[in-house]
Coordinates of C-alpha atoms in Angstrom, one line a residue:
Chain W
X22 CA -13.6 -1.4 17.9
X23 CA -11.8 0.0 14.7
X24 CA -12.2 -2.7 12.6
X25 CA -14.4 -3.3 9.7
X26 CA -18.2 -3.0 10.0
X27 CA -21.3 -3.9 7.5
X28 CA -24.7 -3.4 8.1
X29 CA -27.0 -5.1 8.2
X30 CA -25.4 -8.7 9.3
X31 CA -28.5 -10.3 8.1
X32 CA -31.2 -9.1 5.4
X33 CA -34.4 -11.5 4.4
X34 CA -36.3 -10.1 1.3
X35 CA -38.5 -11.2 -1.2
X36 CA -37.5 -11.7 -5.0
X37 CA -37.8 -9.0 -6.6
X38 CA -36.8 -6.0 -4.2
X39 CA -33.9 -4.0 -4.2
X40 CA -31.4 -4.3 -1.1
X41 CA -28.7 -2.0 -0.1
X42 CA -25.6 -3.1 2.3
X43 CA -23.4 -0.7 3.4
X44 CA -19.3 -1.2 4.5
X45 CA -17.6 0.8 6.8
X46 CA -13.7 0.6 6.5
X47 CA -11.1 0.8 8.7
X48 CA -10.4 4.7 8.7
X49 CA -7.7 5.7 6.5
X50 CA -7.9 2.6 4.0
X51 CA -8.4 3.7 1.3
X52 CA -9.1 0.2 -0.8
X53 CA -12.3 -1.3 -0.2
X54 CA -13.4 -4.7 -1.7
X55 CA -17.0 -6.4 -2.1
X56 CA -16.8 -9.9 -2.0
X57 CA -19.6 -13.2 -2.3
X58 CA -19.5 -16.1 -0.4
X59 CA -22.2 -19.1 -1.5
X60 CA -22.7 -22.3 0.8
X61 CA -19.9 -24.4 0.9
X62 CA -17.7 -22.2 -1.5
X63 CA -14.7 -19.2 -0.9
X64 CA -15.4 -16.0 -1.6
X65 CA -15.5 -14.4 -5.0
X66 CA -14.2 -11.1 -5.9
X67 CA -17.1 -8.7 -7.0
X68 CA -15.5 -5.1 -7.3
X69 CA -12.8 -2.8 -5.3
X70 CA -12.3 0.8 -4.8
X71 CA -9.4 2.7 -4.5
X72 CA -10.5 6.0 -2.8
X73 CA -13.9 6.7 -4.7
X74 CA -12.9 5.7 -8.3
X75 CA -14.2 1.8 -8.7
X76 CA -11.3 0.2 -10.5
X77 CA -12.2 -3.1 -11.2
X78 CA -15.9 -5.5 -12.0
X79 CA -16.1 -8.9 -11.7
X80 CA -18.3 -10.5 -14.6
X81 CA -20.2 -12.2 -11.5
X82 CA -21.5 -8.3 -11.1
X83 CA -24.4 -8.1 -13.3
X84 CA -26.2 -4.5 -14.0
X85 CA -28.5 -5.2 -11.3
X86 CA -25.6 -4.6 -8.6
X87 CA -24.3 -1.5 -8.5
X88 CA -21.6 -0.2 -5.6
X89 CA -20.8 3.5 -5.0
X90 CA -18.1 4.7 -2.3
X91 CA -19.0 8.3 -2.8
X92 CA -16.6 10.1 -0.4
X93 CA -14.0 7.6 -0.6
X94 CA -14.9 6.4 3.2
X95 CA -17.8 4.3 3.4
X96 CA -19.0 2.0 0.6
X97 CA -22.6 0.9 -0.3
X98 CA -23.9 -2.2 -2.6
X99 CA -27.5 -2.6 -4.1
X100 CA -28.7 -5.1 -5.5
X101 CA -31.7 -4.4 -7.8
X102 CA -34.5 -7.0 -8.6
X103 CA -33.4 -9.8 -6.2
X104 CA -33.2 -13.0 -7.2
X105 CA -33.0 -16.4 -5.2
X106 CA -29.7 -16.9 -6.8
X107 CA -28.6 -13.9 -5.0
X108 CA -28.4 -15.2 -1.7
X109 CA -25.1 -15.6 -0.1
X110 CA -23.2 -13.8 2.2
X111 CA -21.5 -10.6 1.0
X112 CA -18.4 -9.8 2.8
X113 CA -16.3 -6.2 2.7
X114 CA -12.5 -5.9 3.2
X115 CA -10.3 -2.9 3.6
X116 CA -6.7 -2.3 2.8
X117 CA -4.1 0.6 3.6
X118 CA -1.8 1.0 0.1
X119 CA 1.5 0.9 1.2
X120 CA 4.1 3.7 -0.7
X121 CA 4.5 3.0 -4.0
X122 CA 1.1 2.0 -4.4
X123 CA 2.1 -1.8 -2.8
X124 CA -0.5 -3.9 -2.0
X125 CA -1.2 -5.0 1.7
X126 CA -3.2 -7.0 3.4
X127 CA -6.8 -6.8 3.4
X128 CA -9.1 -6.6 6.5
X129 CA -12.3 -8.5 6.3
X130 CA -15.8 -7.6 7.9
X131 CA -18.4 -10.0 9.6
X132 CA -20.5 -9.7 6.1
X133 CA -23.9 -9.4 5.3
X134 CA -25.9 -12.6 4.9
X135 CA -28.8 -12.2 2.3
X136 CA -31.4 -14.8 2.2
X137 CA -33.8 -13.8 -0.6
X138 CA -37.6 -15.6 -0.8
Chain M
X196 CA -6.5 -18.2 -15.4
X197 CA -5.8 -17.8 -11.9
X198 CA -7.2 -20.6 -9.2
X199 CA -6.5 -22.0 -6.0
X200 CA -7.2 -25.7 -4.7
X201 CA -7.5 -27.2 -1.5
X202 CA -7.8 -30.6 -2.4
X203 CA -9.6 -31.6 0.8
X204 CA -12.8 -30.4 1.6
X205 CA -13.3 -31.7 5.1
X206 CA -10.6 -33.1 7.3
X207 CA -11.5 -34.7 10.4
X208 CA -8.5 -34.9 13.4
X209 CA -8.5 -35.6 17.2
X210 CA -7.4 -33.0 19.8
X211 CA -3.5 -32.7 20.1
X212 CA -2.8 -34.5 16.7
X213 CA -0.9 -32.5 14.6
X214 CA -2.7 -30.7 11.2
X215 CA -1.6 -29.7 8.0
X216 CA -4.3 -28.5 5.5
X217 CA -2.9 -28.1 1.6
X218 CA -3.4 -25.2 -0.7
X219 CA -2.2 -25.2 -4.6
X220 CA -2.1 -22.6 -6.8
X221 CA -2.2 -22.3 -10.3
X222 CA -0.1 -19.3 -13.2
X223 CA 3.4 -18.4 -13.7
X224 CA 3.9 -15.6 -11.1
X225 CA 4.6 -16.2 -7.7
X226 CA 1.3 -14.4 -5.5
X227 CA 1.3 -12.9 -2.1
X228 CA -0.3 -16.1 0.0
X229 CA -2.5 -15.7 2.5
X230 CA -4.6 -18.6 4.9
X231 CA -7.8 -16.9 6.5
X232 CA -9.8 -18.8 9.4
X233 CA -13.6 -18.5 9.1
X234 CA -16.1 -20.0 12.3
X235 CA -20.0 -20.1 11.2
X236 CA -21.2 -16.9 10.4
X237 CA -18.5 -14.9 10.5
X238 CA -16.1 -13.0 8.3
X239 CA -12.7 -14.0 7.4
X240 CA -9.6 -14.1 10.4
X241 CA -6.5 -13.8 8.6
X242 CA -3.7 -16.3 10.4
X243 CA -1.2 -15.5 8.3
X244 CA 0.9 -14.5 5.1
X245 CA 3.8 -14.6 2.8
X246 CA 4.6 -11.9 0.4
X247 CA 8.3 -12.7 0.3
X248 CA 11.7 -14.1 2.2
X249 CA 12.1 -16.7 4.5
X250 CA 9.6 -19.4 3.5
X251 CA 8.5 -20.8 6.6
X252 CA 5.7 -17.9 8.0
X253 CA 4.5 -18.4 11.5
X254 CA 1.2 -16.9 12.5
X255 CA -1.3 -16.7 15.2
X256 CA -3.1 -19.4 17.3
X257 CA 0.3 -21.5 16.5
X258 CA -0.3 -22.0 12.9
X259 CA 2.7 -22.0 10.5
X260 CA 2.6 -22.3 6.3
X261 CA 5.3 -23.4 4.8
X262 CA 5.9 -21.6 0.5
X263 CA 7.1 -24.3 -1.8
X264 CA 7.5 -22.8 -5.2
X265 CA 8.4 -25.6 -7.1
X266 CA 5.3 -27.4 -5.9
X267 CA 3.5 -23.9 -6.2
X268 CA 2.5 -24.9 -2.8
X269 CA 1.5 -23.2 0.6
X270 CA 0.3 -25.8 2.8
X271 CA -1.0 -25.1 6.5
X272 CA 0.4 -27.0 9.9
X273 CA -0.3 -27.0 13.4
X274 CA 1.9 -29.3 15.6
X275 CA -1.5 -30.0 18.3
X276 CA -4.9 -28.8 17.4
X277 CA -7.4 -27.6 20.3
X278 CA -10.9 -28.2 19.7
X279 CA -11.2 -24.6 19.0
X280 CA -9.5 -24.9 16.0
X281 CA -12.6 -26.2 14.6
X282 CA -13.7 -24.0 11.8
X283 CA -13.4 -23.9 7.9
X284 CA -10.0 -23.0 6.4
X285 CA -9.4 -20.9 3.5
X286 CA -6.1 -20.4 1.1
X287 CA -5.9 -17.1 -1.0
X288 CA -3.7 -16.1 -3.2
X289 CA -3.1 -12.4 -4.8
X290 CA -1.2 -11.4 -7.6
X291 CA -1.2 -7.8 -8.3
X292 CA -1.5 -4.9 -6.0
X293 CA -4.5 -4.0 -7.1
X294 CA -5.2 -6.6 -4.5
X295 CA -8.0 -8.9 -5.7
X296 CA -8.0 -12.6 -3.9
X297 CA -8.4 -15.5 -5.4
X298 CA -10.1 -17.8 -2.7
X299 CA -10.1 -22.0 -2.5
X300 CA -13.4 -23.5 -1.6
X301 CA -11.9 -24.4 1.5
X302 CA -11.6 -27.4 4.1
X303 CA -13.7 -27.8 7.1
X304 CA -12.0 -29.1 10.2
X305 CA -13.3 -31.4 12.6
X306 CA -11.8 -31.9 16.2
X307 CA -12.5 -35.1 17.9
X308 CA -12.1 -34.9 21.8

């Protein structure tokens, strides 16, 4: 399967810890996107990458989130100092650019569903 | 600022009636358009998408969306729904190519036998 992969699909934790979810892309995307899903709501943007460089934060990303996508491939988002709030699914898509720097279509994951104590 | 509504939030229909779910969108510019299927726990299945052209776009599973820009519409049909089209439905619109969506809150769909 070449589609897009997160890990893990489900995290419990307490307040107070630090998570860290990681998104695989489809190989040779090179735009990855976080995005939140809460209950009964449609995903919000949180942040995107283009390559390694992160181009874009959401205001819903507060300093206790951080994402890195260090080699421009896979992607990784912590959360610091968990909250109850926090707990939602976080979903990944990847996108190829097409020439001319066009957008395309993005490519979503199964997400990661954080349920925080 | 930029939002989408799907004015229904749960639309209830009996197997082989015919479906259509709405979708506005607010701002100026016309966006790429984009309806995404999602089943309980899962990720988002795109169905299909309009960037530009003809106005009628036809997708999988037998879904079609029809782009009304005076209406800054994108509503979703389906002549007969199966009971596997049960699932919540989600409109999306994006406007630059940076590529950031804009998401509805979606409608749930029910399928009565």
């Amino acid at each position: 399967d070449t589609g897009v992969s997160q890990n893990p699909r489900h995290k419990i934790t307490k307040r107070g810890q630090n998570v860290t979810f990681r998104c695989d892309p489809i190989s040779e995307h090179n735009r990855l996107y976080w995005y939140r899903q809460t209950l009964g709501q449609g995903p919000e943007f949180l942040t995107y990458f283009q390559n390694e460089a992160q181009l874009e934060k959401s205001r819903l990303l507060s300093d206790r989130f951080s994402a890195e996508r260090p080699k421009g491939s896979f992607s990784t988002l912590e959360i610091q100092r968990t909250e109850q709030g926090d707990s939602a699914m976080y979903l990944c898509a990847s996108s190829p650019t097409l020439a001319g720097g066009k957008y395309n279509e993005q490519f979503f994951g199964p997400g990661t569903r954080l349920t925080v104590l | 600022a930029q939002s989408v509504t799907q004015p229904d939030i749960h639309i209830t229909v009996s197997e082989g009636a015919s479906l259509e779910l709405r979708c506005n969108y607010s701002y100026g510019a016309t966006p790429y358009l984009f309806w995404y299927v999602q089943s309980p726990g899962q990720g988002l299945q795109l169905l299909l998408k309009y960037f530009s052209g003809d106005t009628l776009v036809q997708g999988i599973k037998g879904f079609e969306a029809e782009f009304k820009r005076s209406q800054s519409s994108f509503n979703l049909r389906k002549p007969s729904v199966h009971w596997s089209d049960a699932a919540e439905y989600f409109c999306a619109v994006v406007y630059t190519n940076a590529g950031k969506s804009t998401f509805g809150d979606g409608t749930t769909l029910t399928v009565k036998p």
